[in-house]
C-alpha positions as a LaTeX table, in Angstrom:
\begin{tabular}{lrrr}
\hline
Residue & $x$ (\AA) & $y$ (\AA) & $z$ (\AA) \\
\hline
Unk1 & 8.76 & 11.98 & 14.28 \\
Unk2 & 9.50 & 8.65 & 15.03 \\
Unk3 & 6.31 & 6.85 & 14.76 \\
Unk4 & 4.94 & 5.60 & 11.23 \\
Unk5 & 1.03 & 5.12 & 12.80 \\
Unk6 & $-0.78$ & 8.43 & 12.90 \\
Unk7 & $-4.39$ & 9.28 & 13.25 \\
Unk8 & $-6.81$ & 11.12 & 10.62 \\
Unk9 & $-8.44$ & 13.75 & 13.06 \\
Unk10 & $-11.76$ & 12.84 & 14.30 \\
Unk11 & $-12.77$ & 16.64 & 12.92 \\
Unk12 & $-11.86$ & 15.71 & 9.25 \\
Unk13 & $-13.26$ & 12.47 & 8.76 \\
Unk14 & $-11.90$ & 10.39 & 6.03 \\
Unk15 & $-13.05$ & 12.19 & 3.53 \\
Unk16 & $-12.24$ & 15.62 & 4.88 \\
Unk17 & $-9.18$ & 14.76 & 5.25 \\
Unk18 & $-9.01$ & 13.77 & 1.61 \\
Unk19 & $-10.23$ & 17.20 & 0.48 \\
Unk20 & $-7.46$ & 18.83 & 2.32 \\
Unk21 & $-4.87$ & 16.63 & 1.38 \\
Unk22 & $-6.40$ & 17.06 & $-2.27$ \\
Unk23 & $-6.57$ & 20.72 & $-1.46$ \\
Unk24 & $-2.52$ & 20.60 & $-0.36$ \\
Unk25 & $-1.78$ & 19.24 & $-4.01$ \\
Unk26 & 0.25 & 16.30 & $-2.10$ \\
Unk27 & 1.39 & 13.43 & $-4.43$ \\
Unk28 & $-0.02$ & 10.25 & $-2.19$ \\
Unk29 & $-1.49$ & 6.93 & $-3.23$ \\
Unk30 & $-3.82$ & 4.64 & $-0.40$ \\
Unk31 & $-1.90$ & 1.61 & $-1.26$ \\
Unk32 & $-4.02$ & $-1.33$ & $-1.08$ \\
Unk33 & $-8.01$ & $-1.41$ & 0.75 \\
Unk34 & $-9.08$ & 1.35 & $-0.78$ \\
Unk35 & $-11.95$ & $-0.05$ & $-2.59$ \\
Unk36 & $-14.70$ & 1.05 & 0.02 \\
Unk37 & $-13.01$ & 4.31 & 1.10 \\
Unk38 & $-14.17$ & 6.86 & 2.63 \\
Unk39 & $-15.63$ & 3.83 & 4.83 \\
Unk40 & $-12.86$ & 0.97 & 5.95 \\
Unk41 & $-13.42$ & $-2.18$ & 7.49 \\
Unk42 & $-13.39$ & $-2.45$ & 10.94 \\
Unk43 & $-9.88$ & $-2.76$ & 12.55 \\
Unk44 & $-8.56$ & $-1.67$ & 8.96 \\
Unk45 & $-5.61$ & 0.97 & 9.00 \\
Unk46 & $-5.01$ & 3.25 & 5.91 \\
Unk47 & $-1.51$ & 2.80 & 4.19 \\
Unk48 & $-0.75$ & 6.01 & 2.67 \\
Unk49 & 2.53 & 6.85 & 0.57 \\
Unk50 & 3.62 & 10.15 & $-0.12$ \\
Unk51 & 5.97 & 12.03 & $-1.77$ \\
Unk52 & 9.16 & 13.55 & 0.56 \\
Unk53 & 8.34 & 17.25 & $-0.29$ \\
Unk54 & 4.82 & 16.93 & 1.25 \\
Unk55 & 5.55 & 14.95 & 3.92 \\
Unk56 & 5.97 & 17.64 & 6.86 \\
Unk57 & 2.65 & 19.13 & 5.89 \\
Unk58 & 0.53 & 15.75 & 5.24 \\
Unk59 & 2.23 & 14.39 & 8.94 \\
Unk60 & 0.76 & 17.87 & 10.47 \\
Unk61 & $-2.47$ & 17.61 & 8.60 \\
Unk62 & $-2.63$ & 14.17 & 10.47 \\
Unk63 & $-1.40$ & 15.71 & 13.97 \\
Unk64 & $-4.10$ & 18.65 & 13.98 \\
Unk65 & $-6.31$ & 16.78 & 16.48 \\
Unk66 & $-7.17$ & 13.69 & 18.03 \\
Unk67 & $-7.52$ & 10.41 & 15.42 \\
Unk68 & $-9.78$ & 8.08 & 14.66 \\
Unk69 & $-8.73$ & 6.27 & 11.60 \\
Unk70 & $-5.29$ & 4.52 & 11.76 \\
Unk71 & $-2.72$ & 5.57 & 9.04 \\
Unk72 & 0.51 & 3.98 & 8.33 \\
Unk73 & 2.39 & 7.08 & 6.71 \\
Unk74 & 5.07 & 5.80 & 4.32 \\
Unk75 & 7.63 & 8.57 & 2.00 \\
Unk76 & 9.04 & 7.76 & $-0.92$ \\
Unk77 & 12.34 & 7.78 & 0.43 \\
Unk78 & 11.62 & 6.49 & 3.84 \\
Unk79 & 12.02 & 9.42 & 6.13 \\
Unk80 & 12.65 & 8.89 & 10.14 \\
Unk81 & 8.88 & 7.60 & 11.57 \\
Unk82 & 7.32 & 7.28 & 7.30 \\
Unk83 & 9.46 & 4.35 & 6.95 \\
Unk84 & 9.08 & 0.15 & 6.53 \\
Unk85 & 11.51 & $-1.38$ & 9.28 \\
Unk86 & 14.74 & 1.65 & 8.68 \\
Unk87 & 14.07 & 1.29 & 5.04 \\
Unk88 & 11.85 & 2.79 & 2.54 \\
Unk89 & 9.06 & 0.88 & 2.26 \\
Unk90 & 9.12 & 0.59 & $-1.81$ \\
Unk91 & 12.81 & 1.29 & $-3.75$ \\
Unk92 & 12.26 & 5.05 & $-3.72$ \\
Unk93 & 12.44 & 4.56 & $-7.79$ \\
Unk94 & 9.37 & 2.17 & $-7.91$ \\
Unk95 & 7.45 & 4.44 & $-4.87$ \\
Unk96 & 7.82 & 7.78 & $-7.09$ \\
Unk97 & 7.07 & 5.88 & $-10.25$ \\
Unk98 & 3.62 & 4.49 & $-8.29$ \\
Unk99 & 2.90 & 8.10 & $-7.75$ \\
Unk100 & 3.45 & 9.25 & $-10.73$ \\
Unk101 & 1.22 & 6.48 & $-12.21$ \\
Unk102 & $-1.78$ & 6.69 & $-9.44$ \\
Unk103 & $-4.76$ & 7.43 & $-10.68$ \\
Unk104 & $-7.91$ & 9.12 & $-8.55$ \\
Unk105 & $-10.70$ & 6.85 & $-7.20$ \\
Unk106 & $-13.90$ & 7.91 & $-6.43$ \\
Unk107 & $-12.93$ & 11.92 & $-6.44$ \\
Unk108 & $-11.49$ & 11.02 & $-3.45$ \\
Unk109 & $-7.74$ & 10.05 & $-3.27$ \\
Unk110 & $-5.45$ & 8.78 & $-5.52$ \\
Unk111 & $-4.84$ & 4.99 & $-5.66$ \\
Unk112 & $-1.58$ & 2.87 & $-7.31$ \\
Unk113 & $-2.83$ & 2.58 & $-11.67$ \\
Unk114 & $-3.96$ & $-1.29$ & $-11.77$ \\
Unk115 & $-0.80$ & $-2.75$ & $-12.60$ \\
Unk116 & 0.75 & $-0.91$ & $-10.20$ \\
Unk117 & $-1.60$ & $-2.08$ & $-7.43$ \\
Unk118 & $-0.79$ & $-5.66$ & $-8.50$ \\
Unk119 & 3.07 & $-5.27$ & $-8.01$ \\
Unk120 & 2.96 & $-3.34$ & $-5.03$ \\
Unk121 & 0.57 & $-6.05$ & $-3.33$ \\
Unk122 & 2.32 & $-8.66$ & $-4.20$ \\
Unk123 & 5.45 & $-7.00$ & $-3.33$ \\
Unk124 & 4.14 & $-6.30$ & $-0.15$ \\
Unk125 & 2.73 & $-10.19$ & 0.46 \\
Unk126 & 6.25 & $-11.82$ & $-0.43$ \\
Unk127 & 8.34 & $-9.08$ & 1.01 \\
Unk128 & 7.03 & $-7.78$ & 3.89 \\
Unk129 & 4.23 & $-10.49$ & 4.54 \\
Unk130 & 6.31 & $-13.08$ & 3.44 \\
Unk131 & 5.12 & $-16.95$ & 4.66 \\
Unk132 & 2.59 & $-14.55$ & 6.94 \\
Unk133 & 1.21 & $-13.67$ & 3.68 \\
Unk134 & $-0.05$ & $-17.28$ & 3.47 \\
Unk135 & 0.92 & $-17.61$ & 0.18 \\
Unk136 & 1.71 & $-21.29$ & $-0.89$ \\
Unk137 & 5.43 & $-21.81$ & $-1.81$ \\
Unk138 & 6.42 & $-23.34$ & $-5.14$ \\
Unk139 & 6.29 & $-27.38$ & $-3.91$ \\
Unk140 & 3.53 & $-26.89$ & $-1.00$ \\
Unk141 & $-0.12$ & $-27.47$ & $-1.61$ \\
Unk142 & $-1.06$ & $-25.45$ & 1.67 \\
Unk143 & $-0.05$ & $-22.02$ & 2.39 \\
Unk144 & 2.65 & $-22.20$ & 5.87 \\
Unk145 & 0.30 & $-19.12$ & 7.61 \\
Unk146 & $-2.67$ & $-20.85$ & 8.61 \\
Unk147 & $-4.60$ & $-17.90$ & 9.45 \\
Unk148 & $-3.25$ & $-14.71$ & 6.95 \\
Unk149 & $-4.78$ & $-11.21$ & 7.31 \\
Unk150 & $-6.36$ & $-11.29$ & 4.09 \\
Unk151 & $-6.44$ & $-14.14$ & 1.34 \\
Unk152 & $-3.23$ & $-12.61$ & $-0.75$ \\
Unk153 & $-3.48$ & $-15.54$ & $-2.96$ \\
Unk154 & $-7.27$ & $-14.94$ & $-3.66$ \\
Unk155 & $-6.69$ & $-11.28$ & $-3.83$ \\
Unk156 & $-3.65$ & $-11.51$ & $-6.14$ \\
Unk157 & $-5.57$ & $-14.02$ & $-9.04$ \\
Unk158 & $-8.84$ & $-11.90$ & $-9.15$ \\
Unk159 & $-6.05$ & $-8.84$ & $-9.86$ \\
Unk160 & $-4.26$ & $-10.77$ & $-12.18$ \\
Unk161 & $-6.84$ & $-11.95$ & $-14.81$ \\
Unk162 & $-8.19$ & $-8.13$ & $-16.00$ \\
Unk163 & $-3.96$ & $-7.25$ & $-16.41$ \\
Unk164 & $-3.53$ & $-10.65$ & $-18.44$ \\
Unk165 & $-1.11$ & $-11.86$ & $-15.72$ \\
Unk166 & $-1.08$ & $-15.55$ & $-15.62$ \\
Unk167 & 1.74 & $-17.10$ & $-13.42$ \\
Unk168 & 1.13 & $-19.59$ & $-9.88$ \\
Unk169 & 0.31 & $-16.95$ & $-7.42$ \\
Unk170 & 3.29 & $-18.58$ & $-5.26$ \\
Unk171 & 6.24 & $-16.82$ & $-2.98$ \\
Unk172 & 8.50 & $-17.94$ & $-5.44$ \\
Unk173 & 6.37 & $-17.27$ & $-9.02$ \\
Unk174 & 5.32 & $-13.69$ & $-7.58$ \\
Unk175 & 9.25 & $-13.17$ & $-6.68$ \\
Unk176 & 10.31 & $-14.17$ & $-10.55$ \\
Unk177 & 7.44 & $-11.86$ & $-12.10$ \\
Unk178 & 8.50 & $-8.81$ & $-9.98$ \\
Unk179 & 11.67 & $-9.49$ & $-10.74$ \\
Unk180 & 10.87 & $-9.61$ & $-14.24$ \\
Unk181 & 9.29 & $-6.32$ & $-13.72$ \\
Unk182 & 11.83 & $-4.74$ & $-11.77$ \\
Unk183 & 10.15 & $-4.53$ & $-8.35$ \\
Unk184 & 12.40 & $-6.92$ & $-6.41$ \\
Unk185 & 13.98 & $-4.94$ & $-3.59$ \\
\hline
\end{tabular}
């Protein structure tokens, strides 16, 4: 297993393959996107952390027939092929405490709790995204990604103002408050 991209079989569907990942009582969260599921946007992949223990059966669940939804398969501790880069994609700490924290949406699949899905979004735009993210830096009026994936910074204040967050949503202000919070890597 060497590959983090799998496929959700054509045969399940997203939501079947919910229900059977539901059905194999595996700890997982959708990380970010999610809001829309079972229907994604186009070109959008699923990011999908799961605990070690059910990885084997969740990565055969996703093998069992040709794929139609893209899935980015992450474990807590960053197994060969459900890894970020060689690394765990969270500090396997923060990724088992954003499991144990998720919270089901829709009846569907379970989801990082809202504060969670604040820090691990804006852990992912100023650590893995990083100036890609297009977030502005601390003395720049202009983000230095002039066309980002998705509006982070946009994303990131709506988040904020229901968790009572207020800080500039900047690389260097979002690296202080998960710091503060203990999600720097």
């Amino acid at each position: 297993y060497t590959a983090t991209r799998r496929f959700i079989p054509h045969s399940l569907g997203t939501a079947g393959f919910f229900q059977r990942l539901q059905a194999l009582e595996a700890p997982h969260a959708v990380l970010r996107w999610f809001e829309s599921l079972p229907q994604l946007p186009a070109g959008e992949d699923l990011d999908l952390l799961v605990d070690d223990e059910s990885l084997t059966a969740v990565r055969e669940l996703l093998d069992s027939g040709p794929g139609v939804q893209a899935v980015d398969l992450y474990s807590v501790c960053g197994a060969p092929g459900a890894d970020y880069q060689k690394l765990p994609y969270y500090p396997p700490y923060l990724a088992e405490q954003l499991l144990d924290r998720s919270v089901m949406h829709r009846d569907l699949c379970a989801v990082p709790s809202p504060h969670d899905h604040f820090l691990s979004l804006a852990y992912h735009a100023v650590y893995h995204k990083g100036t890609a993210s297009g977030l502005p830096t601390s003395g720049q009026a202009k983000p230095v990604a002039t066309r980002p994936e998705h509006d982070y910074a946009k994303l990131l204040e709506r988040m904020a103002r229901p968790l009572s967050v207020t800080l500039p949503i900047t690389l260097e202000d979002l690296d202080a408050y998960l710091d503060s919070q203990g999600w720097r890597p």
